[in-house]
XYZ file of C-alpha atoms in Angstrom:
346
model
C 12.455 -37.092 -1.153
C 11.496 -33.205 -2.587
C 9.171 -34.552 -4.543
C 7.817 -37.848 -2.482
C 7.109 -35.034 -0.015
C 7.135 -33.743 3.970
C 5.367 -36.707 4.839
C 7.822 -39.896 3.523
C 10.244 -37.526 5.235
C 8.642 -36.680 8.399
C 8.670 -40.811 8.374
C 12.141 -41.598 7.483
C 13.147 -39.674 10.325
C 10.732 -41.619 12.732
C 11.891 -44.936 11.479
C 15.565 -43.932 10.839
C 16.771 -44.687 14.401
C 15.115 -48.191 13.961
C 16.392 -49.692 11.382
C 18.036 -53.815 11.260
C 17.971 -54.921 8.304
C 19.828 -52.360 6.045
C 16.950 -49.541 4.878
C 13.590 -47.326 6.025
C 10.487 -48.218 4.692
C 8.100 -45.923 4.201
C 4.631 -44.400 2.192
C 4.745 -43.859 -1.311
C 3.979 -39.946 -0.453
C 3.596 -38.066 -3.660
C 5.450 -40.810 -6.332
C 3.536 -42.247 -8.305
C 3.832 -46.238 -5.754
C 2.275 -47.456 -3.250
C 5.583 -48.228 -0.811
C 9.166 -46.658 -0.482
C 12.397 -48.164 0.160
C 15.148 -46.278 2.148
C 18.681 -47.864 1.990
C 21.105 -47.416 4.843
C 24.263 -46.080 2.360
C 25.919 -49.769 2.350
C 29.296 -50.048 -0.887
C 27.901 -53.828 -0.918
C 25.704 -53.219 -3.303
C 24.629 -56.943 -4.533
C 23.888 -57.089 -1.194
C 21.677 -54.447 -0.902
C 19.541 -55.041 -4.199
C 19.251 -58.877 -2.963
C 17.222 -57.483 0.430
C 15.176 -55.125 -1.088
C 14.473 -58.096 -4.064
C 12.930 -60.861 -0.587
C 11.663 -58.027 1.335
C 9.336 -57.163 -1.482
C 8.348 -60.731 -2.045
C 8.022 -61.876 1.643
C 5.807 -58.657 1.640
C 3.977 -60.203 -1.755
C 4.735 -56.793 -4.088
C 4.283 -57.128 -7.723
C 7.020 -54.910 -8.940
C 9.792 -52.460 -7.941
C 12.369 -49.405 -9.174
C 15.982 -49.472 -8.177
C 17.887 -46.421 -9.320
C 20.975 -47.158 -10.443
C 22.453 -47.576 -6.814
C 25.700 -45.645 -5.837
C 26.343 -43.967 -9.242
C 25.492 -40.736 -7.506
C 27.213 -38.942 -4.504
C 28.908 -42.359 -3.031
C 30.526 -41.733 -6.741
C 30.727 -45.871 -6.954
C 32.557 -47.644 -10.026
C 28.707 -47.565 -12.781
C 30.111 -51.250 -14.735
C 30.820 -52.567 -11.110
C 27.299 -51.584 -10.138
C 25.884 -52.397 -13.323
C 27.185 -56.383 -12.385
C 26.467 -56.247 -8.817
C 22.712 -55.280 -8.878
C 22.312 -57.959 -12.543
C 23.692 -60.920 -10.340
C 21.521 -60.246 -6.869
C 18.318 -60.183 -10.187
C 19.821 -62.603 -11.755
C 20.326 -65.080 -8.113
C 16.826 -64.099 -7.314
C 15.139 -64.655 -10.741
C 17.006 -67.831 -10.353
C 15.151 -69.380 -6.592
C 11.837 -72.188 -7.475
C 10.067 -70.031 -4.134
C 9.727 -66.332 -5.939
C 6.267 -66.576 -6.514
C 4.369 -62.615 -6.111
C 7.278 -59.727 -7.270
C 6.767 -60.348 -11.516
C 8.419 -57.303 -12.375
C 12.109 -55.600 -12.007
C 12.950 -51.758 -12.824
C 15.956 -50.566 -13.140
C 15.544 -46.802 -13.527
C 18.280 -44.566 -15.558
C 17.892 -41.143 -15.351
C 21.975 -40.619 -16.944
C 21.964 -42.030 -20.343
C 25.813 -42.345 -20.861
C 25.117 -44.555 -18.706
C 22.251 -47.025 -20.985
C 25.563 -48.747 -22.416
C 27.665 -49.907 -19.358
C 24.488 -51.810 -18.304
C 23.370 -53.463 -21.932
C 26.889 -54.651 -21.671
C 26.479 -56.070 -18.563
C 23.714 -57.894 -19.787
C 25.560 -58.188 -23.280
C 28.222 -60.148 -21.232
C 26.319 -62.455 -19.163
C 24.314 -63.791 -22.353
C 27.992 -64.216 -24.032
C 30.041 -65.826 -21.148
C 27.737 -69.117 -21.164
C 25.649 -69.621 -24.523
C 24.284 -73.166 -22.924
C 22.984 -70.895 -20.176
C 21.048 -68.997 -21.712
C 17.666 -69.903 -22.343
C 17.318 -71.621 -18.884
C 18.149 -68.180 -17.007
C 17.604 -65.154 -19.618
C 14.174 -66.081 -20.199
C 13.308 -66.068 -16.236
C 15.768 -62.973 -15.934
C 13.191 -61.181 -19.517
C 10.425 -61.382 -17.506
C 10.939 -59.838 -14.263
C 12.047 -56.667 -16.641
C 8.860 -57.154 -19.342
C 6.789 -58.340 -17.647
C 6.075 -62.120 -19.084
C 8.534 -64.763 -19.598
C 9.884 -64.547 -24.074
C 8.217 -67.949 -25.661
C 10.709 -69.929 -27.562
C 8.297 -71.558 -29.287
C 8.888 -70.456 -32.553
C 5.870 -68.836 -34.180
C 3.660 -70.109 -37.229
C 4.839 -67.955 -40.253
C 1.710 -66.230 -41.484
C 0.978 -66.885 -45.061
C -1.932 -64.119 -46.522
C -3.059 -65.696 -50.347
C -2.199 -62.976 -52.237
C -5.330 -62.955 -55.271
C -4.697 -60.585 -58.712
C -7.158 -61.062 -61.012
C -5.497 -60.019 -64.338
C -7.680 -57.428 -67.115
C -6.111 -58.158 -70.708
C -5.634 -55.333 -73.308
C -6.335 -56.122 -76.882
C -4.979 -53.246 -79.232
C -5.286 -52.664 -82.506
C -4.112 -49.793 -84.543
C -3.039 -48.538 -88.171
C 0.836 -48.392 -87.176
C 2.823 -50.178 -84.729
C 3.405 -46.518 -83.021
C -0.515 -45.774 -82.260
C -0.788 -49.393 -81.159
C 2.837 -48.286 -79.000
C 1.105 -45.097 -78.084
C -1.721 -46.497 -77.091
C -0.586 -49.012 -74.434
C 1.615 -46.193 -72.941
C -1.627 -44.137 -72.262
C -3.349 -47.174 -70.711
C -0.725 -48.000 -68.480
C -0.636 -43.756 -67.744
C -3.935 -44.260 -67.226
C -4.238 -46.550 -65.151
C -0.744 -45.713 -62.764
C -2.464 -42.351 -61.533
C -4.533 -44.911 -59.620
C -2.422 -46.908 -58.308
C -1.312 -45.754 -54.562
C 0.775 -48.141 -51.572
C 0.491 -47.049 -48.158
C 1.997 -48.698 -45.009
C 1.306 -49.507 -41.339
C 3.998 -50.337 -39.166
C 3.417 -51.446 -35.134
C 3.996 -53.641 -33.085
C 1.218 -55.769 -32.669
C 0.988 -56.820 -35.949
C 3.206 -59.611 -34.643
C 0.509 -60.921 -32.580
C -2.540 -60.144 -35.791
C -4.151 -63.678 -35.293
C -6.243 -66.642 -37.555
C -8.885 -63.467 -37.263
C -7.322 -61.206 -37.643
C -5.931 -62.606 -41.689
C -9.103 -63.284 -42.768
C -9.986 -59.693 -41.733
C -7.430 -58.340 -43.923
C -8.352 -62.100 -46.596
C -11.722 -60.059 -46.497
C -10.828 -56.888 -47.164
C -7.769 -57.255 -49.885
C -11.392 -59.735 -51.803
C -13.270 -56.308 -51.854
C -11.796 -53.425 -52.010
C -9.325 -55.893 -55.017
C -6.513 -54.095 -53.110
C -3.001 -56.602 -52.362
C -1.405 -56.152 -49.132
C 1.506 -57.575 -48.151
C 2.085 -58.776 -44.410
C 5.826 -57.986 -43.509
C 6.243 -59.560 -40.448
C 10.055 -60.594 -40.321
C 11.047 -56.764 -40.350
C 11.568 -54.358 -37.024
C 8.438 -53.664 -36.340
C 6.584 -55.626 -38.573
C 4.786 -54.125 -41.595
C 1.822 -54.148 -43.470
C 2.254 -52.726 -47.062
C -1.416 -52.268 -48.774
C -1.397 -50.438 -52.533
C -4.508 -50.292 -55.041
C -6.645 -48.237 -56.103
C -6.255 -45.249 -54.764
C -9.954 -44.931 -52.587
C -9.702 -48.514 -51.510
C -5.630 -48.423 -50.176
C -7.020 -45.494 -47.910
C -10.720 -47.619 -46.671
C -8.401 -50.348 -45.483
C -5.708 -48.548 -44.617
C -8.547 -47.245 -41.475
C -9.520 -50.705 -41.269
C -6.544 -52.025 -40.662
C -5.877 -48.823 -38.349
C -9.146 -49.815 -36.696
C -8.214 -53.908 -36.011
C -4.185 -51.825 -34.705
C -6.373 -49.616 -31.685
C -9.037 -52.550 -31.078
C -6.447 -54.788 -30.404
C -3.937 -52.026 -28.477
C -7.847 -51.171 -26.228
C -8.199 -54.534 -25.269
C -4.557 -55.173 -24.371
C -4.851 -51.760 -21.690
C -8.468 -52.865 -20.609
C -6.344 -56.395 -19.557
C -3.567 -54.794 -18.191
C -5.526 -51.830 -16.115
C -7.754 -55.447 -15.266
C -4.845 -57.154 -13.393
C -3.088 -54.386 -12.012
C -7.021 -53.412 -10.384
C -6.728 -57.436 -8.942
C -3.273 -57.387 -7.874
C -4.913 -54.350 -4.665
C -8.750 -54.914 -4.774
C -10.756 -58.141 -4.913
C -14.818 -58.458 -5.203
C -17.023 -61.210 -4.766
C -20.023 -62.781 -4.637
C -21.326 -65.037 -2.670
C -21.522 -68.486 -4.045
C -22.695 -71.641 -1.900
C -21.883 -73.653 2.178
C -21.095 -69.980 2.755
C -18.584 -69.138 0.216
C -17.922 -66.689 -1.654
C -16.712 -66.581 -5.611
C -14.161 -63.667 -7.482
C -15.258 -62.483 -9.952
C -12.944 -62.368 -13.066
C -10.746 -59.936 -13.703
C -12.667 -57.549 -16.203
C -15.365 -57.526 -13.613
C -13.590 -57.281 -10.704
C -12.222 -53.728 -13.061
C -15.881 -53.116 -13.294
C -17.380 -53.053 -10.646
C -14.241 -50.996 -8.522
C -14.627 -48.381 -11.160
C -17.884 -48.271 -10.443
C -17.505 -47.768 -6.650
C -14.348 -45.119 -7.426
C -16.985 -43.263 -9.367
C -20.001 -43.162 -6.927
C -22.255 -45.039 -9.149
C -25.028 -46.424 -7.417
C -25.248 -49.317 -9.855
C -23.366 -51.593 -12.069
C -25.378 -54.781 -14.573
C -22.650 -57.360 -14.040
C -22.854 -61.314 -15.040
C -23.089 -64.487 -12.516
C -23.183 -67.280 -13.564
C -24.816 -66.382 -17.451
C -27.172 -64.545 -14.980
C -27.424 -60.954 -15.046
C -27.212 -59.356 -11.534
C -27.515 -55.549 -10.549
C -25.617 -54.232 -7.869
C -26.342 -52.140 -5.529
C -22.462 -50.589 -4.731
C -24.276 -49.203 -1.127
C -25.923 -51.948 0.768
C -23.220 -54.830 -1.485
C -26.305 -56.982 -2.637
C -26.465 -58.033 -6.082
C -30.104 -58.736 -7.785
C -31.675 -60.900 -10.585
C -34.451 -60.704 -12.801
C -36.262 -63.086 -10.518
C -35.939 -61.192 -6.882
C -32.725 -63.807 -5.788
C -30.557 -61.889 -4.236
C -26.345 -61.530 -3.574
C -23.802 -60.918 -0.916
C -21.074 -59.213 -2.276
C -18.289 -58.745 -1.201
C -15.152 -56.254 -1.824
C -11.839 -57.246 -0.189
C -8.092 -54.558 -0.404
C -5.322 -57.020 -0.852
C -1.894 -56.207 1.086
C -1.409 -52.893 1.001
C 1.778 -52.823 0.640
C 2.218 -53.778 -3.270
C 3.754 -51.463 -5.707
């Protein structure tokens, strides 16, 4: 409550006597969330979690975070709390009517309690292996944001191309030939270098990235090994040191570009959950912008930019963010709308 601030304390005092559902909802205050659901003390943790989850679905919230309820001053058994909370989440995740709540987090501050919740999850998985794929996929989708695909990925194969160089050594004796061979090997080894990159995103490399690696391997005469079965996946680069360093930097750029794209996609999704920008279509209807343009418009508004150029039906339009009108090169004007979504989203 101290972190949330005095506004939240005042709201709790105002609504405390009006609750009939076992909880009070306030604004987020100083915390990084839109709403706070305050539970009224009850030893039935499963019931409390279930009520909160259904309230979130009713209010069309997209995510919710729980502490380990009752393990502090209430003194409840951490093992029982873990079982009760996970029971409620599994039952909720199994309901076909769930449409809005996409992510559920349990925030655990005590490190010793992590093993308790892990054991509770493991116990469920081991208790009925025949149902693992059915409810565990749902369960993971709420904790990690999207269902884990059970489809096996096609193995990634990077063709190894080795240019063979043959040395023919002639000498007065076997000793001088051996010495020359040793000298050549030492020269080659001095120039050889190996470096590796480990990153979870390597697992998501598609054909475009594989083709880029193959091109680098061919142009720079290095050997690239893609170890995608390791955790995390790894790319090993070996060859002449200057070429290895160059390829290493290029692969780092590839991975960073994937990270930037994923972060931008996640941000666009978050903005779309809060506000929707639209342009006028036919028959007095409005059409939603794609999520990336939606984010760009919202960012421009927050930055108080007067104009932003966007694409509508493959044509460039200059959006006036003050008048909410879009103008193309031929003078055609479209009306723009900014529609905030449910204020209760977390």
